[in-house]
mmCIF file of C-alpha atoms in Angstrom:
data_model
loop_
_atom_site.group_PDB
_atom_site.id
_atom_site.type_symbol
_atom_site.label_atom_id
_atom_site.label_comp_id
_atom_site.label_asym_id
_atom_site.label_seq_id
_atom_site.Cartn_x
_atom_site.Cartn_y
_atom_site.Cartn_z
ATOM 1 C CA MET E 1 146.491 -9.888 232.914
ATOM 2 C CA ILE E 2 148.993 -10.148 235.782
ATOM 3 C CA LYS E 3 152.461 -9.568 234.369
ATOM 4 C CA GLY E 4 155.118 -12.160 235.138
ATOM 5 C CA LEU E 5 152.602 -14.999 235.494
ATOM 6 C CA VAL E 6 152.575 -17.605 232.730
ATOM 7 C CA ILE E 7 148.965 -18.370 231.774
ATOM 8 C CA THR E 8 148.753 -22.051 230.819
ATOM 9 C CA PRO E 9 145.792 -23.942 229.316
ATOM 10 C CA PRO E 10 143.189 -24.814 231.993
ATOM 11 C CA ALA E 11 144.024 -28.235 233.434
ATOM 12 C CA LEU E 12 141.422 -30.792 234.519
ATOM 13 C CA GLY E 13 143.819 -33.647 235.267
ATOM 14 C CA ARG E 14 147.053 -35.445 234.483
ATOM 15 C CA ILE E 15 148.205 -38.204 232.127
ATOM 16 C CA SER E 16 151.240 -40.249 233.109
ATOM 17 C CA ILE E 17 153.106 -43.451 232.337
ATOM 18 C CA GLY E 18 153.522 -45.114 235.681
ATOM 19 C CA ARG E 19 152.789 -43.932 239.164
ATOM 20 C CA VAL E 20 154.401 -42.692 242.356
ATOM 21 C CA VAL E 21 154.769 -45.221 245.159
ATOM 22 C CA GLU E 22 155.981 -44.926 248.741
ATOM 23 C CA LYS E 23 159.202 -46.755 249.644
ATOM 24 C CA ASN E 24 161.086 -46.220 252.906
ATOM 25 C CA ARG E 25 158.883 -43.231 253.669
ATOM 26 C CA LYS E 26 159.814 -41.594 250.365
ATOM 27 C CA ARG E 27 157.603 -41.092 247.330
ATOM 28 C CA LEU E 28 159.362 -42.478 244.258
ATOM 29 C CA PRO E 29 158.263 -42.912 240.625
ATOM 30 C CA GLU E 30 157.643 -46.445 239.372
ATOM 31 C CA LYS E 31 157.680 -47.269 235.652
ATOM 32 C CA ASP E 32 154.639 -48.869 234.059
ATOM 33 C CA ASP E 33 153.449 -50.189 230.707
ATOM 34 C CA GLN E 34 150.178 -48.271 230.631
ATOM 35 C CA PHE E 35 148.670 -44.820 230.873
ATOM 36 C CA THR E 36 147.150 -43.508 234.083
ATOM 37 C CA ILE E 37 144.665 -40.634 234.057
ATOM 38 C CA THR E 38 144.284 -38.821 237.360
ATOM 39 C CA SER E 39 142.520 -35.800 238.743
ATOM 40 C CA GLN E 40 144.400 -32.861 240.244
ATOM 41 C CA VAL E 41 143.749 -34.056 243.790
ATOM 42 C CA GLN E 42 146.524 -35.879 245.645
ATOM 43 C CA THR E 43 146.073 -37.716 248.947
ATOM 44 C CA ARG E 44 148.516 -39.641 251.124
ATOM 45 C CA GLU E 45 147.823 -42.695 248.941
ATOM 46 C CA GLY E 46 148.608 -40.844 245.712
ATOM 47 C CA TRP E 47 146.726 -39.069 242.935
ATOM 48 C CA LEU E 48 143.025 -39.784 242.755
ATOM 49 C CA PRO E 49 142.008 -41.493 239.480
ATOM 50 C CA HIS E 50 139.857 -39.505 237.088
ATOM 51 C CA PRO E 51 136.526 -41.135 236.087
ATOM 52 C CA LEU E 52 137.818 -41.400 232.510
ATOM 53 C CA ASP E 53 140.576 -43.698 233.756
ATOM 54 C CA GLU E 54 138.172 -46.429 234.850
ATOM 55 C CA GLN E 55 136.050 -45.971 231.727
ATOM 56 C CA LEU E 56 138.995 -46.530 229.382
ATOM 57 C CA ARG E 57 140.283 -49.471 231.454
ATOM 58 C CA GLN E 58 136.992 -51.247 231.070
ATOM 59 C CA GLU E 59 136.978 -50.593 227.328
ATOM 60 C CA GLN E 60 140.582 -51.802 226.873
ATOM 61 C CA GLY E 61 140.639 -54.861 229.101
ATOM 62 C CA GLY E 62 142.308 -53.409 232.192
ATOM 63 C CA LYS E 63 145.280 -51.490 230.802
ATOM 64 C CA ILE E 64 145.103 -48.144 229.023
ATOM 65 C CA ARG E 65 147.339 -48.247 225.960
ATOM 66 C CA SER E 66 145.598 -45.517 223.926
ATOM 67 C CA ILE E 67 143.605 -42.386 224.759
ATOM 68 C CA PRO E 68 141.300 -40.587 222.265
ATOM 69 C CA VAL E 69 142.212 -36.884 222.290
ATOM 70 C CA ARG E 70 141.719 -33.575 220.531
ATOM 71 C CA LEU E 71 144.178 -30.707 220.544
ATOM 72 C CA LEU E 72 143.268 -27.218 221.673
ATOM 73 C CA PHE E 73 145.389 -25.267 219.200
ATOM 74 C CA ASN E 74 146.552 -25.361 215.601
ATOM 75 C CA ASP E 75 150.075 -24.253 216.534
ATOM 76 C CA PRO E 76 152.145 -27.325 217.566
ATOM 77 C CA ALA E 77 154.259 -25.243 219.970
ATOM 78 C CA LEU E 78 151.160 -24.216 221.933
ATOM 79 C CA ASN E 79 150.011 -27.811 222.408
ATOM 80 C CA PHE E 80 153.458 -29.150 223.284
ATOM 81 C CA ARG E 81 156.068 -26.946 224.948
ATOM 82 C CA ALA E 82 159.513 -28.523 225.208
ATOM 83 C CA GLU E 83 162.736 -26.861 226.392
ATOM 84 C CA TYR E 84 165.969 -27.652 228.148
ATOM 85 C CA THR E 85 165.173 -27.064 231.806
ATOM 86 C CA LEU E 86 167.394 -26.870 234.861
ATOM 87 C CA PHE E 87 165.455 -27.485 238.071
ATOM 88 C CA ASP E 88 166.435 -26.786 241.646
ATOM 89 C CA ARG E 89 166.351 -30.276 243.146
ATOM 90 C CA ASN E 90 165.608 -28.861 246.580
ATOM 91 C CA SER E 91 162.553 -26.817 245.645
ATOM 92 C CA GLY E 92 161.572 -28.194 242.220
ATOM 93 C CA ARG E 93 161.449 -24.688 240.763
ATOM 94 C CA PRO E 94 162.959 -24.038 237.308
ATOM 95 C CA LEU E 95 166.197 -22.059 237.400
ATOM 96 C CA CYS E 96 167.100 -21.952 233.707
ATOM 97 C CA VAL E 97 165.009 -22.659 230.598
ATOM 98 C CA GLY E 98 166.492 -22.658 227.106
ATOM 99 C CA ASN E 99 165.923 -23.848 223.538
ATOM 100 C CA GLY E 100 169.517 -24.526 222.483
ATOM 101 C CA GLU E 101 170.066 -20.942 221.293
ATOM 102 C CA THR E 102 168.940 -18.650 224.119
ATOM 103 C CA CYS E 103 167.779 -19.205 227.698
ATOM 104 C CA LYS E 104 166.139 -17.395 230.589
ATOM 105 C CA ARG E 105 167.956 -17.832 233.888
ATOM 106 C CA SER E 106 167.270 -16.859 237.474
ATOM 107 C CA THR E 107 170.191 -14.762 238.759
ATOM 108 C CA ASN E 108 170.942 -12.416 241.637
ATOM 109 C CA GLU E 109 169.822 -9.574 239.354
ATOM 110 C CA GLY E 110 166.541 -11.304 238.454
ATOM 111 C CA ILE E 111 165.557 -13.153 235.279
ATOM 112 C CA GLN E 112 168.155 -12.614 232.546
ATOM 113 C CA SER E 113 168.740 -13.915 229.019
ATOM 114 C CA PHE E 114 171.886 -15.789 228.021
ATOM 115 C CA PRO E 115 173.112 -17.940 225.118
ATOM 116 C CA CYS E 116 172.033 -21.591 225.478
ATOM 117 C CA PRO E 117 174.643 -24.094 224.247
ATOM 118 C CA SER E 118 172.397 -27.092 225.196
ATOM 119 C CA PRO E 119 173.205 -29.325 228.202
ATOM 120 C CA ASP E 120 176.268 -30.907 226.564
ATOM 121 C CA GLY E 121 178.024 -27.561 226.268
ATOM 122 C CA CYS E 122 176.733 -25.738 229.352
ATOM 123 C CA PRO E 123 178.868 -25.655 232.537
ATOM 124 C CA LEU E 124 175.744 -25.195 234.667
ATOM 125 C CA ALA E 125 174.264 -28.442 233.319
ATOM 126 C CA GLN E 126 177.074 -30.696 234.539
ATOM 127 C CA GLY E 127 175.874 -33.722 236.485
ATOM 128 C CA GLY E 128 172.700 -34.191 234.477
ATOM 129 C CA HIS E 129 170.859 -31.361 236.217
ATOM 130 C CA CYS E 130 169.524 -29.948 232.938
ATOM 131 C CA LYS E 131 167.357 -32.114 230.715
ATOM 132 C CA PRO E 132 164.715 -31.829 227.983
ATOM 133 C CA TYR E 133 161.313 -31.283 229.555
ATOM 134 C CA GLY E 134 158.016 -31.244 227.688
ATOM 135 C CA ARG E 135 154.371 -30.597 228.563
ATOM 136 C CA LEU E 136 151.543 -31.699 226.280
ATOM 137 C CA ASN E 137 147.980 -30.426 226.768
ATOM 138 C CA VAL E 138 145.181 -32.470 225.205
ATOM 139 C CA GLY E 139 141.398 -32.474 225.459
ATOM 140 C CA LEU E 140 139.700 -35.715 226.513
ATOM 141 C CA SER E 141 136.086 -34.630 226.741
ATOM 142 C CA GLU E 142 133.769 -32.724 224.414
ATOM 143 C CA ASP E 143 131.989 -31.311 227.482
ATOM 144 C CA ASP E 144 134.782 -28.774 228.061
ATOM 145 C CA PRO E 145 136.415 -27.680 224.768
ATOM 146 C CA LEU E 146 138.966 -25.519 226.599
ATOM 147 C CA GLY E 147 139.798 -27.901 229.454
ATOM 148 C CA SER E 148 142.843 -30.123 229.112
ATOM 149 C CA PHE E 149 144.845 -32.945 230.641
ATOM 150 C CA VAL E 150 148.611 -32.509 230.978
ATOM 151 C CA PHE E 151 151.237 -35.092 230.069
ATOM 152 C CA ARG E 152 154.729 -34.216 231.341
ATOM 153 C CA THR E 153 157.855 -35.964 230.122
ATOM 154 C CA THR E 154 161.644 -35.741 230.159
ATOM 155 C CA GLY E 155 161.999 -38.701 227.787
ATOM 156 C CA TYR E 156 163.862 -38.135 224.517
ATOM 157 C CA ASN E 157 161.686 -40.646 222.657
ATOM 158 C CA SER E 158 158.408 -39.009 223.682
ATOM 159 C CA ILE E 159 159.685 -35.485 223.025
ATOM 160 C CA ARG E 160 161.111 -36.309 219.599
ATOM 161 C CA THR E 161 158.072 -38.317 218.518
ATOM 162 C CA LEU E 162 155.476 -35.795 219.704
ATOM 163 C CA THR E 163 157.363 -32.889 218.133
ATOM 164 C CA ALA E 164 157.599 -34.674 214.784
ATOM 165 C CA ARG E 165 153.979 -35.861 214.766
ATOM 166 C CA LEU E 166 152.589 -32.433 215.592
ATOM 167 C CA SER E 167 154.633 -30.790 212.863
ATOM 168 C CA TYR E 168 153.685 -33.403 210.244
ATOM 169 C CA LEU E 169 149.995 -33.451 211.138
ATOM 170 C CA GLN E 170 149.779 -29.677 211.033
ATOM 171 C CA ALA E 171 151.298 -29.659 207.538
ATOM 172 C CA LEU E 172 149.139 -32.517 206.225
ATOM 173 C CA SER E 173 145.899 -31.058 207.544
ATOM 174 C CA GLY E 174 146.435 -27.567 206.193
ATOM 175 C CA ASP E 175 146.786 -26.023 209.665
ATOM 176 C CA ARG E 176 143.723 -27.833 211.071
ATOM 177 C CA LEU E 177 145.542 -29.550 213.932
ATOM 178 C CA ALA E 178 142.816 -28.684 216.469
ATOM 179 C CA CYS E 179 140.158 -30.379 214.314
ATOM 180 C CA LEU E 180 141.847 -33.746 213.734
ATOM 181 C CA PRO E 181 140.562 -36.902 215.509
ATOM 182 C CA LEU E 182 143.692 -38.107 217.312
ATOM 183 C CA GLU E 183 144.807 -40.493 220.025
ATOM 184 C CA LEU E 184 147.779 -40.893 222.317
ATOM 185 C CA ARG E 185 149.370 -44.315 221.801
ATOM 186 C CA LEU E 186 151.803 -45.996 224.170
ATOM 187 C CA ARG E 187 154.722 -47.614 222.353
ATOM 188 C CA GLY E 188 157.605 -49.740 223.554
ATOM 189 C CA LYS E 189 161.170 -50.222 222.355
ATOM 190 C CA SER E 190 164.426 -51.707 223.568
ATOM 191 C CA THR E 191 167.755 -49.911 223.480
ATOM 192 C CA ARG E 192 171.331 -50.797 224.325
ATOM 193 C CA GLN E 193 171.089 -48.703 227.460
ATOM 194 C CA SER E 194 167.927 -50.524 228.573
ATOM 195 C CA HIS E 195 169.740 -53.900 228.266
ATOM 196 C CA GLY E 196 166.818 -55.485 226.437
ATOM 197 C CA THR E 197 164.214 -54.243 228.889
ATOM 198 C CA PRO E 198 161.439 -52.410 227.022
ATOM 199 C CA ILE E 199 161.041 -48.697 227.623
ATOM 200 C CA PHE E 200 157.774 -46.943 226.870
ATOM 201 C CA TYR E 201 157.107 -43.618 225.219
ATOM 202 C CA VAL E 202 154.121 -41.648 223.907
ATOM 203 C CA ASP E 203 153.100 -41.250 220.273
ATOM 204 C CA LEU E 204 150.334 -39.116 218.742
ATOM 205 C CA ILE E 205 148.492 -40.677 215.800
ATOM 206 C CA LEU E 206 145.172 -40.577 213.977
ATOM 207 C CA ARG E 207 142.387 -42.196 215.964
ATOM 208 C CA SER E 208 142.093 -45.968 215.513
ATOM 209 C CA GLY E 209 139.863 -47.031 212.647
ATOM 210 C CA ILE E 210 140.086 -43.693 210.846
ATOM 211 C CA GLY E 211 142.195 -43.402 207.692
ATOM 212 C CA MET E 212 144.091 -40.313 206.631
ATOM 213 C CA GLU E 213 141.578 -39.220 203.981
ATOM 214 C CA GLU E 214 138.628 -39.621 206.354
ATOM 215 C CA ALA E 215 140.440 -37.800 209.147
ATOM 216 C CA LEU E 216 141.241 -34.857 206.850
ATOM 217 C CA GLN E 217 137.636 -34.716 205.706
ATOM 218 C CA GLN E 218 136.394 -34.733 209.312
ATOM 219 C CA ALA E 219 138.837 -31.956 210.183
ATOM 220 C CA ARG E 220 137.642 -29.814 207.273
ATOM 221 C CA GLN E 221 133.979 -30.343 208.169
ATOM 222 C CA LEU E 222 134.584 -29.563 211.850
ATOM 223 C CA GLU E 223 136.462 -26.392 210.926
ATOM 224 C CA GLN E 224 133.561 -25.249 208.726
ATOM 225 C CA THR E 225 131.035 -25.994 211.475
ATOM 226 C CA ARG E 226 133.057 -24.070 214.034
ATOM 227 C CA GLN E 227 133.516 -21.077 211.749
ATOM 228 C CA ALA E 228 129.786 -20.996 211.008
ATOM 229 C CA SER E 229 129.055 -20.877 214.742
ATOM 230 C CA GLY E 230 131.573 -18.076 215.345
ATOM 231 C CA PHE E 231 134.404 -20.196 216.773
ATOM 232 C CA ASP E 232 137.637 -18.222 216.137
ATOM 233 C CA GLN E 233 140.539 -20.669 216.287
ATOM 234 C CA GLN E 234 143.080 -18.077 215.192
ATOM 235 C CA ALA E 235 142.110 -15.750 218.037
ATOM 236 C CA LEU E 236 142.259 -18.663 220.500
ATOM 237 C CA ASP E 237 145.812 -19.502 219.414
ATOM 238 C CA ALA E 238 146.807 -15.839 219.741
ATOM 239 C CA ALA E 239 145.348 -15.632 223.273
ATOM 240 C CA ALA E 240 147.187 -18.812 224.298
ATOM 241 C CA GLN E 241 150.465 -17.479 222.878
ATOM 242 C CA LEU E 242 150.044 -14.224 224.791
ATOM 243 C CA GLY E 243 149.427 -16.096 228.040
ATOM 244 C CA LEU E 244 152.389 -18.461 227.666
ATOM 245 C CA THR E 245 154.797 -15.580 227.024
ATOM 246 C CA ASN E 246 153.473 -13.488 229.920
ATOM 247 C CA GLY E 247 156.136 -14.850 232.309
ATOM 248 C CA ALA E 248 159.565 -16.463 232.345
ATOM 249 C CA PHE E 249 158.889 -19.959 233.702
ATOM 250 C CA GLU E 250 155.787 -22.038 233.037
ATOM 251 C CA ASP E 251 155.851 -24.334 236.090
ATOM 252 C CA SER E 252 154.619 -22.725 239.282
ATOM 253 C CA GLU E 253 155.668 -23.375 242.871
ATOM 254 C CA ASP E 254 152.486 -25.408 243.311
ATOM 255 C CA GLU E 255 153.800 -27.876 240.718
ATOM 256 C CA ALA E 256 157.316 -28.088 242.182
ATOM 257 C CA HIS E 257 156.539 -31.144 244.297
ATOM 258 C CA GLN E 258 155.169 -32.959 241.239
ATOM 259 C CA VAL E 259 158.357 -32.230 239.287
ATOM 260 C CA LEU E 260 160.529 -33.670 242.041
ATOM 261 C CA GLU E 261 158.384 -36.784 242.379
ATOM 262 C CA GLU E 262 158.237 -37.561 238.670
ATOM 263 C CA PHE E 263 161.684 -36.585 237.403
ATOM 264 C CA TYR E 264 164.110 -36.419 240.326
ATOM 265 C CA PRO E 265 163.649 -39.600 242.365
ATOM 266 C CA GLU E 266 167.265 -39.404 243.513
ATOM 267 C CA SER E 267 166.389 -36.242 245.429
ATOM 268 C CA GLY E 268 164.462 -38.422 247.867
ATOM 269 C CA VAL E 269 161.155 -36.597 248.087
ATOM 270 C CA ALA E 270 159.627 -37.306 251.464
ATOM 271 C CA SER E 271 156.066 -38.532 251.654
ATOM 272 C CA PRO E 272 153.394 -36.192 253.025
ATOM 273 C CA SER E 273 153.277 -38.254 256.228
ATOM 274 C CA SER E 274 156.986 -37.900 256.996
ATOM 275 C CA ASP E 275 159.293 -35.007 257.641
ATOM 276 C CA ARG E 276 161.339 -33.980 254.656
ATOM 277 C CA PRO E 277 165.068 -33.963 255.514
ATOM 278 C CA ARG E 278 166.515 -30.517 255.755
ATOM 279 C CA SER E 279 169.967 -29.421 254.641
ATOM 280 C CA PRO E 280 172.312 -27.894 257.230
ATOM 281 C CA GLN E 281 172.166 -24.134 257.226
ATOM 282 C CA ASN E 282 175.803 -23.872 256.173
ATOM 283 C CA THR E 283 175.261 -26.106 253.105
ATOM 284 C CA PRO E 284 174.364 -24.099 249.974
ATOM 285 C CA THR E 285 171.364 -25.208 247.963
ATOM 286 C CA LEU E 286 171.577 -25.922 244.250
ATOM 287 C CA HIS E 287 169.808 -22.629 243.607
ATOM 288 C CA GLU E 288 172.472 -20.746 245.556
ATOM 289 C CA LEU E 289 175.250 -22.569 243.711
ATOM 290 C CA ILE E 290 173.658 -21.752 240.346
ATOM 291 C CA LEU E 291 173.328 -18.091 241.256
ATOM 292 C CA GLU E 292 176.941 -17.984 242.472
ATOM 293 C CA ARG E 293 178.224 -19.699 239.319
ATOM 294 C CA SER E 294 176.138 -17.420 237.114
ATOM 295 C CA HIS E 295 177.522 -14.366 238.937
ATOM 296 C CA HIS E 296 181.103 -15.570 238.385
ATOM 297 C CA MET E 297 180.385 -16.159 234.686
ATOM 298 C CA GLN E 298 179.023 -12.630 234.334
ATOM 299 C CA GLN E 299 182.129 -11.210 236.032
ATOM 300 C CA HIS E 300 184.351 -13.277 233.731
ATOM 301 C CA ASP E 301 182.488 -12.042 230.637
ATOM 302 C CA ALA E 302 182.697 -8.452 231.846
ATOM 303 C CA ALA E 303 186.459 -8.790 232.427
ATOM 304 C CA ALA E 304 186.960 -10.318 229.001
ATOM 305 C CA ASN E 305 185.036 -7.508 227.338
ATOM 306 C CA ALA E 306 187.114 -4.978 229.274
ATOM 307 C CA ASP E 307 190.325 -6.602 228.040
ATOM 308 C CA ILE E 308 189.070 -6.502 224.466
ATOM 309 C CA SER E 309 188.112 -2.827 224.773
ATOM 310 C CA SER E 310 191.472 -2.022 226.361
ATOM 311 C CA GLY E 311 193.344 -3.808 223.590
ATOM 312 C CA ALA E 312 191.375 -1.972 220.936
ATOM 313 C CA THR E 313 192.400 1.418 222.334
ATOM 314 C CA GLN E 314 196.114 0.651 222.588
#
């Protein structure tokens, strides 16, 4: 295994709420009240729909509000990875990833670990640069038990709901999360900040028409069938854990453009048919500013420790 490269679950496509449209020669995200399932191929007109998208639209009357899924792993944290993430808005690459206790940060000396006070208490996160960011991998087809579709989100409602559901379902099923018949469900709510306009988020529930007792029985039977055939779920979870911890940052440079399109519309991502505006050479990028600020913080900490050591010897 190549060291330093995060090995993520194999992806066959994407799941999103909304789409990216072109306005004034810039590609900007547009909110929607339905799911969209796309392939991994993007053209000048946008992401190409996956065949499952049209199939579900026909079954649900034109709008996809629920998607039948299965999870790949029993460990909730392998199915859904969520951290505080600071992205470089010029390149889309992650600069700092933390969990509220510790973080990994790109510095002049390479990737280093620091305390993570969460965005509210971090000087590097000022201006809303750092936000919760989650990636959920789910299986949509029985044809490829290891292939997955990725749902990315920076929404608090989706992250909180998915985290809670995964934890509860794992406990209720006796650690048979990968065997439960589940579905993604689109839900709406209004908040004071939305001024009465509904906002949509993603929930993970038992598949429609299946009660809890029946779902648990199906999960137990599927687990027994898999074990009888030699399917080793525990080893699969261990392999996935090893791959996800093989590097510092999960998102690759190939996915940087997607991050900018979906979560940083204010950065003004240029469309493939137009030239992306360039910053003057004498204007530092966000990455350079982060590295400079991180370097100053390290110098400050070193000076403070020196003062403490000096005081202790006097």
